[in-house]
PDB file of C-alpha atoms in Angstrom:
ATOM      1  CA  MET A  25     -11.705  13.997  38.586  1.00 35.00           C
ATOM      2  CA  SER A  26     -12.028  14.692  34.806  1.00 43.00           C
ATOM      3  CA  LEU A  27     -14.098  12.413  32.514  1.00 42.00           C
ATOM      4  CA  GLY A  28     -10.592  10.975  30.764  1.00 47.00           C
ATOM      5  CA  HIS A  29      -9.079   9.581  34.351  1.00 48.00           C
ATOM      6  CA  ALA A  30     -12.338   8.140  35.329  1.00 53.00           C
ATOM      7  CA  LEU A  31     -12.717   6.233  32.309  1.00 54.00           C
ATOM      8  CA  LEU A  32      -9.080   4.956  32.425  1.00 61.00           C
ATOM      9  CA  ALA A  33      -9.540   3.843  36.645  1.00 65.00           C
ATOM     10  CA  SER A  34     -12.028   1.353  34.640  1.00 75.00           C
ATOM     11  CA  PRO A  35     -10.495  -0.552  32.031  1.00 77.00           C
ATOM     12  CA  LYS A  36     -13.210  -2.381  30.531  1.00 82.00           C
ATOM     13  CA  LEU A  37     -15.469   0.401  30.161  1.00 84.00           C
ATOM     14  CA  PHE A  38     -12.329   2.813  28.995  1.00 85.00           C
ATOM     15  CA  GLU A  39     -11.485  -0.225  26.614  1.00 85.00           C
ATOM     16  CA  LEU A  40     -14.735  -0.440  25.072  1.00 89.00           C
ATOM     17  CA  ILE A  41     -15.492   2.977  24.767  1.00 90.00           C
ATOM     18  CA  LEU A  42     -11.911   3.355  22.837  1.00 90.00           C
ATOM     19  CA  LEU A  43     -13.171   0.613  20.441  1.00 92.00           C
ATOM     20  CA  LEU A  44     -16.338   2.191  19.599  1.00 93.00           C
ATOM     21  CA  ILE A  45     -14.301   5.263  18.810  1.00 92.00           C
ATOM     22  CA  SER A  46     -11.735   3.244  16.799  1.00 92.00           C
ATOM     23  CA  VAL A  47     -14.472   2.034  14.454  1.00 94.00           C
ATOM     24  CA  SER A  48     -15.483   5.429  13.481  1.00 92.00           C
ATOM     25  CA  ALA A  49     -11.938   6.309  13.103  1.00 89.00           C
ATOM     26  CA  GLY A  50     -11.605   3.456  10.711  1.00 90.00           C
ATOM     27  CA  VAL A  51     -14.405   4.167   8.701  1.00 92.00           C
ATOM     28  CA  PHE A  52     -13.868   7.538   8.056  1.00 88.00           C
ATOM     29  CA  GLY A  53      -9.942   6.577   7.401  1.00 86.00           C
ATOM     30  CA  ALA A  54     -10.543   3.939   5.107  1.00 89.00           C
ATOM     31  CA  ILE A  55     -13.014   6.233   3.181  1.00 90.00           C
ATOM     32  CA  LEU A  56     -10.673   9.117   3.339  1.00 87.00           C
ATOM     33  CA  GLY A  57      -7.243   7.952   3.339  1.00 85.00           C
ATOM     34  CA  LEU A  58      -5.954   9.130   6.029  1.00 80.00           C
ATOM     35  CA  GLY A  59      -5.442   6.096   8.126  1.00 75.00           C
ATOM     36  CA  GLY A  60      -7.465   6.310  11.845  1.00 77.00           C
ATOM     37  CA  GLY A  61      -5.460   8.700  13.197  1.00 75.00           C
ATOM     38  CA  VAL A  62      -7.259  12.131  12.880  1.00 76.00           C
ATOM     39  CA  ILE A  63      -9.801  11.241  15.028  1.00 83.00           C
ATOM     40  CA  ILE A  64      -7.709   8.735  17.102  1.00 85.00           C
ATOM     41  CA  VAL A  65      -5.269  11.423  18.706  1.00 79.00           C
ATOM     42  CA  PRO A  66      -7.673  13.891  19.250  1.00 79.00           C
ATOM     43  CA  ALA A  67      -9.662  11.487  21.336  1.00 83.00           C
ATOM     44  CA  LEU A  68      -6.943  10.049  23.003  1.00 84.00           C
ATOM     45  CA  THR A  69      -5.750  13.239  24.029  1.00 78.00           C
ATOM     46  CA  LEU A  70      -8.657  15.785  24.664  1.00 75.00           C
ATOM     47  CA  ILE A  71     -11.041  13.288  25.822  1.00 80.00           C
ATOM     48  CA  PHE A  72      -9.227  10.557  27.978  1.00 82.00           C
ATOM     49  CA  GLY A  73      -6.132  12.725  28.898  1.00 79.00           C
ATOM     50  CA  ILE A  74      -3.721  10.496  27.152  1.00 83.00           C
ATOM     51  CA  HIS A  75       0.165  12.141  26.971  1.00 79.00           C
ATOM     52  CA  ILE A  76       0.700  13.120  23.039  1.00 73.00           C
ATOM     53  CA  ARG A  77       3.701  10.698  22.481  1.00 78.00           C
ATOM     54  CA  TYR A  78       1.619   7.630  23.305  1.00 84.00           C
ATOM     55  CA  ALA A  79      -1.489   8.682  21.436  1.00 81.00           C
ATOM     56  CA  ILE A  80       0.888   9.056  18.510  1.00 78.00           C
ATOM     57  CA  GLY A  81       2.209   5.854  18.861  1.00 82.00           C
ATOM     58  CA  ALA A  82      -1.527   4.697  19.028  1.00 85.00           C
ATOM     59  CA  SER A  83      -2.328   6.540  15.999  1.00 82.00           C
ATOM     60  CA  ILE A  84       0.558   4.375  14.229  1.00 82.00           C
ATOM     61  CA  VAL A  85      -1.168   1.532  14.867  1.00 84.00           C
ATOM     62  CA  SER A  86      -4.373   2.582  13.754  1.00 85.00           C
ATOM     63  CA  VAL A  87      -2.842   3.638  10.374  1.00 83.00           C
ATOM     64  CA  ILE A  88      -1.230   0.402   9.763  1.00 84.00           C
ATOM     65  CA  ALA A  89      -4.433  -1.357  11.101  1.00 86.00           C
ATOM     66  CA  THR A  90      -6.824   0.846   8.447  1.00 82.00           C
ATOM     67  CA  SER A  91      -4.434  -0.237   5.714  1.00 82.00           C
ATOM     68  CA  SER A  92      -4.601  -3.807   6.539  1.00 81.00           C
ATOM     69  CA  GLY A  93      -8.432  -3.633   6.639  1.00 83.00           C
ATOM     70  CA  ALA A  94      -9.294  -1.202   3.677  1.00 87.00           C
ATOM     71  CA  ALA A  95      -6.136  -1.501   1.280  1.00 84.00           C
ATOM     72  CA  ALA A  96      -6.950  -5.431   0.799  1.00 85.00           C
ATOM     73  CA  THR A  97     -10.309  -4.604  -0.359  1.00 88.00           C
ATOM     74  CA  TYR A  98      -9.347  -1.976  -2.551  1.00 92.00           C
ATOM     75  CA  VAL A  99      -6.781  -3.907  -4.092  1.00 92.00           C
ATOM     76  CA  ARG A 100      -9.089  -6.798  -4.464  1.00 91.00           C
ATOM     77  CA  ASP A 101     -11.859  -4.664  -6.204  1.00 90.00           C
ATOM     78  CA  ARG A 102      -9.419  -3.116  -8.505  1.00 92.00           C
ATOM     79  CA  ILE A 103      -9.854   0.581  -7.131  1.00 94.00           C
ATOM     80  CA  THR A 104      -5.892   1.129  -5.773  1.00 94.00           C
ATOM     81  CA  ASN A 105      -3.546   1.529  -8.470  1.00 95.00           C
ATOM     82  CA  ILE A 106      -0.596  -0.178  -7.280  1.00 94.00           C
ATOM     83  CA  ARG A 107       2.109   0.862  -9.867  1.00 95.00           C
ATOM     84  CA  VAL A 108       1.073   4.764  -8.711  1.00 96.00           C
ATOM     85  CA  ALA A 109       1.145   3.950  -5.431  1.00 94.00           C
ATOM     86  CA  MET A 110       4.922   2.138  -5.748  1.00 93.00           C
ATOM     87  CA  VAL A 111       6.459   5.477  -7.298  1.00 94.00           C
ATOM     88  CA  LEU A 112       5.038   7.714  -5.398  1.00 94.00           C
ATOM     89  CA  GLU A 113       6.149   5.450  -2.284  1.00 91.00           C
ATOM     90  CA  VAL A 114       9.855   5.649  -3.355  1.00 92.00           C
ATOM     91  CA  ALA A 115       9.329   9.663  -3.023  1.00 92.00           C
ATOM     92  CA  THR A 116       7.809   9.614   0.290  1.00 88.00           C
ATOM     93  CA  VAL A 117      10.534   7.428   1.802  1.00 84.00           C
ATOM     94  CA  ILE A 118      13.057   9.504   0.224  1.00 88.00           C
ATOM     95  CA  GLY A 119      11.445  13.007   2.015  1.00 86.00           C
ATOM     96  CA  ALA A 120      10.738  11.126   5.193  1.00 80.00           C
ATOM     97  CA  LEU A 121      14.688  10.483   5.382  1.00 80.00           C
ATOM     98  CA  PHE A 122      15.709  13.273   4.478  1.00 85.00           C
ATOM     99  CA  GLY A 123      12.967  15.250   6.728  1.00 78.00           C
ATOM    100  CA  ALA A 124      14.029  12.872   9.984  1.00 71.00           C
ATOM    101  CA  SER A 125      17.716  13.541   9.590  1.00 77.00           C
ATOM    102  CA  ILE A 126      16.819  17.172   9.895  1.00 78.00           C
ATOM    103  CA  SER A 127      14.084  17.772  12.276  1.00 66.00           C
ATOM    104  CA  THR A 128      16.437  18.403  15.326  1.00 69.00           C
ATOM    105  CA  ARG A 129      17.787  21.822  13.289  1.00 77.00           C
ATOM    106  CA  ILE A 130      14.658  23.533  12.488  1.00 74.00           C
ATOM    107  CA  ASP A 131      12.035  25.392  14.742  1.00 74.00           C
ATOM    108  CA  PRO A 132       8.533  22.827  14.605  1.00 67.00           C
ATOM    109  CA  SER A 133       6.091  25.752  15.051  1.00 74.00           C
ATOM    110  CA  HIS A 134       7.262  27.322  11.907  1.00 76.00           C
ATOM    111  CA  LEU A 135       6.843  23.184  10.143  1.00 73.00           C
ATOM    112  CA  TYR A 136       3.220  23.365  12.227  1.00 76.00           C
ATOM    113  CA  GLY A 137       2.556  26.683  10.200  1.00 81.00           C
ATOM    114  CA  LEU A 138       3.744  25.702   7.207  1.00 78.00           C
ATOM    115  CA  PHE A 139       1.892  22.334   7.022  1.00 75.00           C
ATOM    116  CA  ALA A 140      -1.265  24.329   7.992  1.00 82.00           C
ATOM    117  CA  ALA A 141      -0.834  27.281   5.237  1.00 84.00           C
ATOM    118  CA  MET A 142      -0.291  23.936   2.304  1.00 78.00           C
ATOM    119  CA  LEU A 143      -3.541  22.303   3.967  1.00 81.00           C
ATOM    120  CA  ILE A 144      -5.421  25.289   3.667  1.00 87.00           C
ATOM    121  CA  VAL A 145      -4.512  25.482  -0.113  1.00 83.00           C
ATOM    122  CA  SER A 146      -4.879  21.628  -0.955  1.00 81.00           C
ATOM    123  CA  ALA A 147      -8.432  21.986   0.657  1.00 84.00           C
ATOM    124  CA  TRP A 148      -8.980  25.109  -1.882  1.00 87.00           C
ATOM    125  CA  LEU A 149      -7.500  23.147  -4.885  1.00 79.00           C
ATOM    126  CA  MET A 150      -9.624  20.560  -4.054  1.00 79.00           C
ATOM    127  CA  TYR A 151     -12.657  22.716  -3.874  1.00 82.00           C
ATOM    128  CA  ARG A 152     -12.185  24.441  -6.864  1.00 78.00           C
ATOM    129  CA  LYS A 153     -12.062  21.004  -8.576  1.00 65.00           C
ATOM    130  CA  LYS A 154     -15.391  19.973  -7.256  1.00 57.00           C
ATOM    131  CA  PRO A 155     -17.131  18.568 -10.540  1.00 54.00           C
ATOM    132  CA  LYS A 156     -20.714  18.686 -11.951  1.00 46.00           C
ATOM    133  CA  GLY A 157     -19.814  14.838 -12.754  1.00 47.00           C
ATOM    134  CA  LEU A 158     -16.794  12.852 -13.607  1.00 50.00           C
ATOM    135  CA  ARG A 159     -14.317  14.390 -15.165  1.00 52.00           C
ATOM    136  CA  LEU A 160     -11.080  12.425 -16.452  1.00 56.00           C
ATOM    137  CA  ALA A 161      -7.627  13.271 -17.822  1.00 53.00           C
ATOM    138  CA  VAL A 162      -7.024  11.425 -21.380  1.00 55.00           C
ATOM    139  CA  ALA A 163      -3.804   9.276 -21.547  1.00 54.00           C
ATOM    140  CA  GLU A 164      -1.400  11.222 -23.572  1.00 59.00           C
ATOM    141  CA  LYS A 165       1.463   9.060 -25.457  1.00 53.00           C
ATOM    142  CA  GLY A 166       4.982   9.353 -24.662  1.00 53.00           C
ATOM    143  CA  SER A 167       4.401  10.685 -21.249  1.00 78.00           C
ATOM    144  CA  TRP A 168       5.423   9.511 -17.962  1.00 87.00           C
ATOM    145  CA  ALA A 169       2.369   7.805 -17.222  1.00 88.00           C
ATOM    146  CA  GLU A 170       2.391   5.943 -20.315  1.00 88.00           C
ATOM    147  CA  LYS A 171       5.998   4.851 -20.206  1.00 88.00           C
ATOM    148  CA  LEU A 172       5.270   3.630 -16.601  1.00 91.00           C
ATOM    149  CA  ARG A 173       2.120   2.100 -17.146  1.00 90.00           C
ATOM    150  CA  LEU A 174       0.222   3.821 -15.223  1.00 93.00           C
ATOM    151  CA  ASN A 175      -3.026   4.490 -16.758  1.00 92.00           C
ATOM    152  CA  SER A 176      -5.414   2.249 -15.670  1.00 92.00           C
ATOM    153  CA  SER A 177      -9.570   1.802 -14.494  1.00 92.00           C
ATOM    154  CA  TYR A 178     -11.614   0.806 -11.900  1.00 93.00           C
ATOM    155  CA  PRO A 179     -15.158  -0.383 -11.334  1.00 91.00           C
ATOM    156  CA  ASP A 180     -17.431   2.509 -10.029  1.00 87.00           C
ATOM    157  CA  PHE A 181     -19.940   0.782  -8.302  1.00 84.00           C
ATOM    158  CA  GLN A 182     -22.153   3.920  -7.560  1.00 80.00           C
ATOM    159  CA  LEU A 183     -21.887   4.743 -11.571  1.00 80.00           C
ATOM    160  CA  LYS A 184     -22.314   1.496 -12.134  1.00 83.00           C
ATOM    161  CA  LYS A 185     -19.378   1.251 -14.695  1.00 88.00           C
ATOM    162  CA  GLU A 186     -15.858   0.793 -15.852  1.00 91.00           C
ATOM    163  CA  VAL A 187     -14.250   4.049 -15.598  1.00 90.00           C
ATOM    164  CA  SER A 188     -10.680   4.589 -17.716  1.00 90.00           C
ATOM    165  CA  TYR A 189      -8.342   7.442 -16.218  1.00 91.00           C
ATOM    166  CA  GLY A 190      -5.385   9.012 -17.821  1.00 90.00           C
ATOM    167  CA  VAL A 191      -2.507  10.245 -14.918  1.00 93.00           C
ATOM    168  CA  THR A 192      -1.349  13.638 -15.623  1.00 91.00           C
ATOM    169  CA  ASN A 193       1.977  15.558 -14.179  1.00 91.00           C
ATOM    170  CA  VAL A 194       3.990  12.147 -12.755  1.00 93.00           C
ATOM    171  CA  PRO A 195       7.197  14.502 -12.340  1.00 94.00           C
ATOM    172  CA  LEU A 196       5.205  17.013 -10.280  1.00 94.00           C
ATOM    173  CA  GLY A 197       3.528  14.507  -8.001  1.00 94.00           C
ATOM    174  CA  PHE A 198       6.375  12.827  -7.360  1.00 95.00           C
ATOM    175  CA  VAL A 199       7.887  16.176  -6.186  1.00 94.00           C
ATOM    176  CA  LEU A 200       4.870  16.682  -4.163  1.00 92.00           C
ATOM    177  CA  MET A 201       5.110  13.229  -2.807  1.00 92.00           C
ATOM    178  CA  ILE A 202       9.210  14.053  -1.730  1.00 91.00           C
ATOM    179  CA  GLY A 203       7.582  17.314   0.177  1.00 87.00           C
ATOM    180  CA  ALA A 204       4.573  15.478   1.915  1.00 84.00           C
ATOM    181  CA  GLY A 205       7.652  12.707   2.997  1.00 82.00           C
ATOM    182  CA  VAL A 206       9.598  15.448   4.356  1.00 83.00           C
ATOM    183  CA  ILE A 207       6.935  17.236   6.360  1.00 78.00           C
ATOM    184  CA  SER A 208       5.963  13.224   7.796  1.00 74.00           C
ATOM    185  CA  GLY A 209       9.384  12.909   8.587  1.00 72.00           C
ATOM    186  CA  LEU A 210      10.108  16.202  10.310  1.00 72.00           C
ATOM    187  CA  LEU A 211       6.741  16.697  12.322  1.00 66.00           C
ATOM    188  CA  GLY A 212       5.858  13.016  13.067  1.00 59.00           C
ATOM    189  CA  VAL A 213       2.805  13.136  11.435  1.00 62.00           C
ATOM    190  CA  GLY A 214       0.951  11.042   8.591  1.00 62.00           C
ATOM    191  CA  SER A 215       1.142  12.383   5.006  1.00 72.00           C
ATOM    192  CA  GLY A 216      -2.455  11.075   4.188  1.00 78.00           C
ATOM    193  CA  ALA A 217      -4.138  14.746   4.226  1.00 80.00           C
ATOM    194  CA  LEU A 218      -0.898  15.629   1.275  1.00 83.00           C
ATOM    195  CA  LYS A 219      -1.167  12.527  -0.714  1.00 89.00           C
ATOM    196  CA  VAL A 220      -4.723  12.500  -1.504  1.00 89.00           C
ATOM    197  CA  PRO A 221      -5.096  15.949  -2.731  1.00 88.00           C
ATOM    198  CA  ALA A 222      -1.575  15.799  -4.839  1.00 89.00           C
ATOM    199  CA  MET A 223      -3.380  12.898  -6.377  1.00 93.00           C
ATOM    200  CA  ASP A 224      -6.307  13.990  -6.964  1.00 89.00           C
ATOM    201  CA  THR A 225      -5.407  17.315  -8.002  1.00 87.00           C
ATOM    202  CA  ALA A 226      -1.888  17.290  -9.525  1.00 89.00           C
ATOM    203  CA  MET A 227      -1.941  13.934 -11.341  1.00 92.00           C
ATOM    204  CA  SER A 228      -5.716  14.124 -11.793  1.00 89.00           C
ATOM    205  CA  LEU A 229      -6.735  10.560 -10.569  1.00 92.00           C
ATOM    206  CA  PRO A 230     -10.608   9.800  -9.362  1.00 91.00           C
ATOM    207  CA  ILE A 231     -11.294  10.803  -5.844  1.00 90.00           C
ATOM    208  CA  LYS A 232     -11.866   6.977  -5.135  1.00 92.00           C
ATOM    209  CA  VAL A 233      -8.519   5.571  -6.577  1.00 94.00           C
ATOM    210  CA  SER A 234      -6.494   8.236  -4.401  1.00 93.00           C
ATOM    211  CA  SER A 235      -8.119   7.368  -1.388  1.00 92.00           C
ATOM    212  CA  ALA A 236      -7.443   3.864  -1.857  1.00 93.00           C
ATOM    213  CA  THR A 237      -4.081   3.882  -2.839  1.00 94.00           C
ATOM    214  CA  SER A 238      -3.100   6.541  -0.532  1.00 91.00           C
ATOM    215  CA  ASN A 239      -4.577   3.671   1.957  1.00 89.00           C
ATOM    216  CA  PHE A 240      -2.155   1.502   0.442  1.00 89.00           C
ATOM    217  CA  MET A 241       0.564   3.853   0.903  1.00 88.00           C
ATOM    218  CA  ILE A 242       0.023   4.499   4.318  1.00 83.00           C
ATOM    219  CA  GLY A 243       0.366   1.112   5.482  1.00 79.00           C
ATOM    220  CA  VAL A 244       4.188   0.763   4.219  1.00 76.00           C
ATOM    221  CA  THR A 245       5.219   3.986   5.839  1.00 72.00           C
ATOM    222  CA  ALA A 246       3.534   3.350   9.195  1.00 75.00           C
ATOM    223  CA  ALA A 247       4.571  -0.103   9.330  1.00 75.00           C
ATOM    224  CA  ALA A 248       8.065   0.799   8.864  1.00 70.00           C
ATOM    225  CA  SER A 249       7.779   3.523  12.092  1.00 69.00           C
ATOM    226  CA  ALA A 250       6.143   0.957  14.260  1.00 74.00           C
ATOM    227  CA  GLY A 251       9.113  -0.708  15.286  1.00 75.00           C
ATOM    228  CA  PRO A 252      11.230   2.601  16.439  1.00 73.00           C
ATOM    229  CA  SER A 253       8.280   3.756  17.988  1.00 73.00           C
ATOM    230  CA  TYR A 254       7.730   0.171  19.889  1.00 78.00           C
ATOM    231  CA  MET A 255      11.266   0.670  21.054  1.00 81.00           C
ATOM    232  CA  ARG A 256      11.003   4.107  22.699  1.00 77.00           C
ATOM    233  CA  GLY A 257       7.557   2.748  24.456  1.00 82.00           C
ATOM    234  CA  ASN A 258       5.397   5.120  22.387  1.00 80.00           C
ATOM    235  CA  ILE A 259       2.953   2.064  21.597  1.00 84.00           C
ATOM    236  CA  VAL A 260       1.054   0.762  24.802  1.00 86.00           C
ATOM    237  CA  PRO A 261      -0.928  -2.729  24.150  1.00 86.00           C
ATOM    238  CA  PHE A 262      -3.181  -1.260  26.608  1.00 85.00           C
ATOM    239  CA  LEU A 263      -4.425   1.694  24.181  1.00 87.00           C
ATOM    240  CA  ALA A 264      -3.148  -0.665  20.925  1.00 87.00           C
ATOM    241  CA  ALA A 265      -5.192  -3.539  21.483  1.00 89.00           C
ATOM    242  CA  PRO A 266      -8.696  -1.837  21.117  1.00 91.00           C
ATOM    243  CA  VAL A 267      -7.605   0.648  18.714  1.00 91.00           C
ATOM    244  CA  ALA A 268      -6.596  -2.013  16.422  1.00 90.00           C
ATOM    245  CA  LEU A 269      -9.405  -4.040  16.542  1.00 92.00           C
ATOM    246  CA  GLY A 270     -11.559  -1.288  16.217  1.00 93.00           C
ATOM    247  CA  VAL A 271      -9.893   0.500  13.271  1.00 92.00           C
ATOM    248  CA  LEU A 272      -9.509  -3.046  11.884  1.00 91.00           C
ATOM    249  CA  LEU A 273     -13.249  -3.460  11.596  1.00 93.00           C
ATOM    250  CA  GLY A 274     -14.240  -0.016  10.844  1.00 93.00           C
ATOM    251  CA  SER A 275     -11.414   0.288   7.798  1.00 91.00           C
ATOM    252  CA  TYR A 276     -13.722  -2.833   6.496  1.00 90.00           C
ATOM    253  CA  LEU A 277     -17.236  -1.175   6.532  1.00 93.00           C
ATOM    254  CA  GLY A 278     -15.412   1.772   5.567  1.00 91.00           C
ATOM    255  CA  ALA A 279     -14.135   0.199   2.450  1.00 90.00           C
ATOM    256  CA  LYS A 280     -17.746  -1.134   1.840  1.00 89.00           C
ATOM    257  CA  ILE A 281     -19.222   2.012   2.082  1.00 91.00           C
ATOM    258  CA  MET A 282     -16.175   4.215  -0.054  1.00 89.00           C
ATOM    259  CA  MET A 283     -17.058   2.133  -3.194  1.00 84.00           C
ATOM    260  CA  ARG A 284     -20.773   3.094  -2.902  1.00 85.00           C
ATOM    261  CA  LEU A 285     -20.389   6.404  -2.302  1.00 87.00           C
ATOM    262  CA  ARG A 286     -20.430   9.402  -4.920  1.00 86.00           C
ATOM    263  CA  ASN A 287     -17.185  11.296  -6.109  1.00 82.00           C
ATOM    264  CA  LYS A 288     -18.702  14.539  -4.970  1.00 84.00           C
ATOM    265  CA  ARG A 289     -19.311  13.498  -1.436  1.00 87.00           C
ATOM    266  CA  ILE A 290     -16.189  12.342  -0.733  1.00 87.00           C
ATOM    267  CA  ARG A 291     -14.367  15.208  -1.856  1.00 85.00           C
ATOM    268  CA  SER A 292     -16.638  17.542   0.055  1.00 88.00           C
ATOM    269  CA  LEU A 293     -16.065  15.102   3.762  1.00 88.00           C
ATOM    270  CA  PHE A 294     -12.254  15.440   2.216  1.00 86.00           C
ATOM    271  CA  ILE A 295     -12.416  19.227   2.425  1.00 88.00           C
ATOM    272  CA  VAL A 296     -13.988  19.342   5.983  1.00 89.00           C
ATOM    273  CA  VAL A 297     -11.291  16.965   7.499  1.00 86.00           C
ATOM    274  CA  LEU A 298      -8.596  18.931   5.450  1.00 85.00           C
ATOM    275  CA  LEU A 299      -9.729  22.236   7.581  1.00 90.00           C
ATOM    276  CA  LEU A 300     -10.201  20.722  10.956  1.00 86.00           C
ATOM    277  CA  VAL A 301      -6.476  19.074  10.541  1.00 82.00           C
ATOM    278  CA  SER A 302      -5.053  22.805   9.232  1.00 84.00           C
ATOM    279  CA  LEU A 303      -6.595  24.093  12.229  1.00 87.00           C
ATOM    280  CA  GLU A 304      -5.330  21.471  14.722  1.00 80.00           C
ATOM    281  CA  MET A 305      -1.699  22.263  12.868  1.00 78.00           C
ATOM    282  CA  ALA A 306      -2.159  25.940  13.253  1.00 84.00           C
ATOM    283  CA  LEU A 307      -2.823  26.001  16.877  1.00 84.00           C
ATOM    284  CA  ARG A 308       0.351  23.847  17.405  1.00 77.00           C
ATOM    285  CA  ALA A 309       2.188  26.453  15.611  1.00 78.00           C
ATOM    286  CA  PHE A 310       1.178  28.990  18.378  1.00 82.00           C
ATOM    287  CA  GLY A 311       2.270  26.081  21.211  1.00 75.00           C
ATOM    288  CA  ILE A 312      -1.772  25.292  21.388  1.00 70.00           C
ATOM    289  CA  GLU A 313      -1.090  21.209  22.181  1.00 59.00           C
ATOM    290  CA  MET A 314      -3.954  18.585  21.984  1.00 49.00           C
ATOM    291  CA  GLU A 315      -3.523  17.682  25.485  1.00 44.00           C
ATOM    292  CA  MET A 316      -6.154  19.485  27.209  1.00 38.00           C
ATOM    293  CA  GLY A 317      -8.070  16.608  28.745  1.00 38.00           C
ATOM    294  CA  ARG A 318      -5.015  15.817  30.706  1.00 37.00           C
TER     295      ARG A 318
END
């Protein structure tokens, strides 16, 4: 009998282990702006042998929990740029609706391959941007950022000072978010892995602001998809309860940790995660699903 099946036969032990994994997922999700699905889905499928659709259902719950735990802290401490989030969320929703409407007409394997390539490019761009110090864009007069009042500042607890920043390339960021939404709608995956690089590299937001703003946005997107997923039976309380509790706690801790990390360290960690997710997408492109534990 496999490890996964043995643990499932002991519900209390299974829930305890899943709770601990979910705390870790919440910490990483809050720091990187990805939600907890990057850890939850592989853990449920590879370790416990849970079917992928139930793992994705638990992932949706983890994203909502991450956003609930981290976003409140980031908004309170003025890390999140709410105006940027609202503008870009419109683009993401437009893209997601379009992606969902054409999802049955396109071969998913090609899309997984495209997503993997996009993540690798994003990782490379973020690596090239790795700064020796904190370099921020200057607010441009007459720009879309100025018209929409997107330029802002945030308190950097690690640097112990208020950091002002300008937002650049708003139209490009809007287009990239439409693309992220399309990918999300087509593949049923979270688009945090594309949102953070887009805000970081194209729009010149500080990495901490990009992560915090992504956390705010992914909660809205996941909440919209939670209802249909529950109606289809993909969200199982047996999985969702320990995941939600653990991720909520972990995301609260992760938010506290993130604000005291160096920007360079957050960027390096995000690049590693992007490469790991791109590997998973590449495997799916070749028909290798993350269900080996089943």
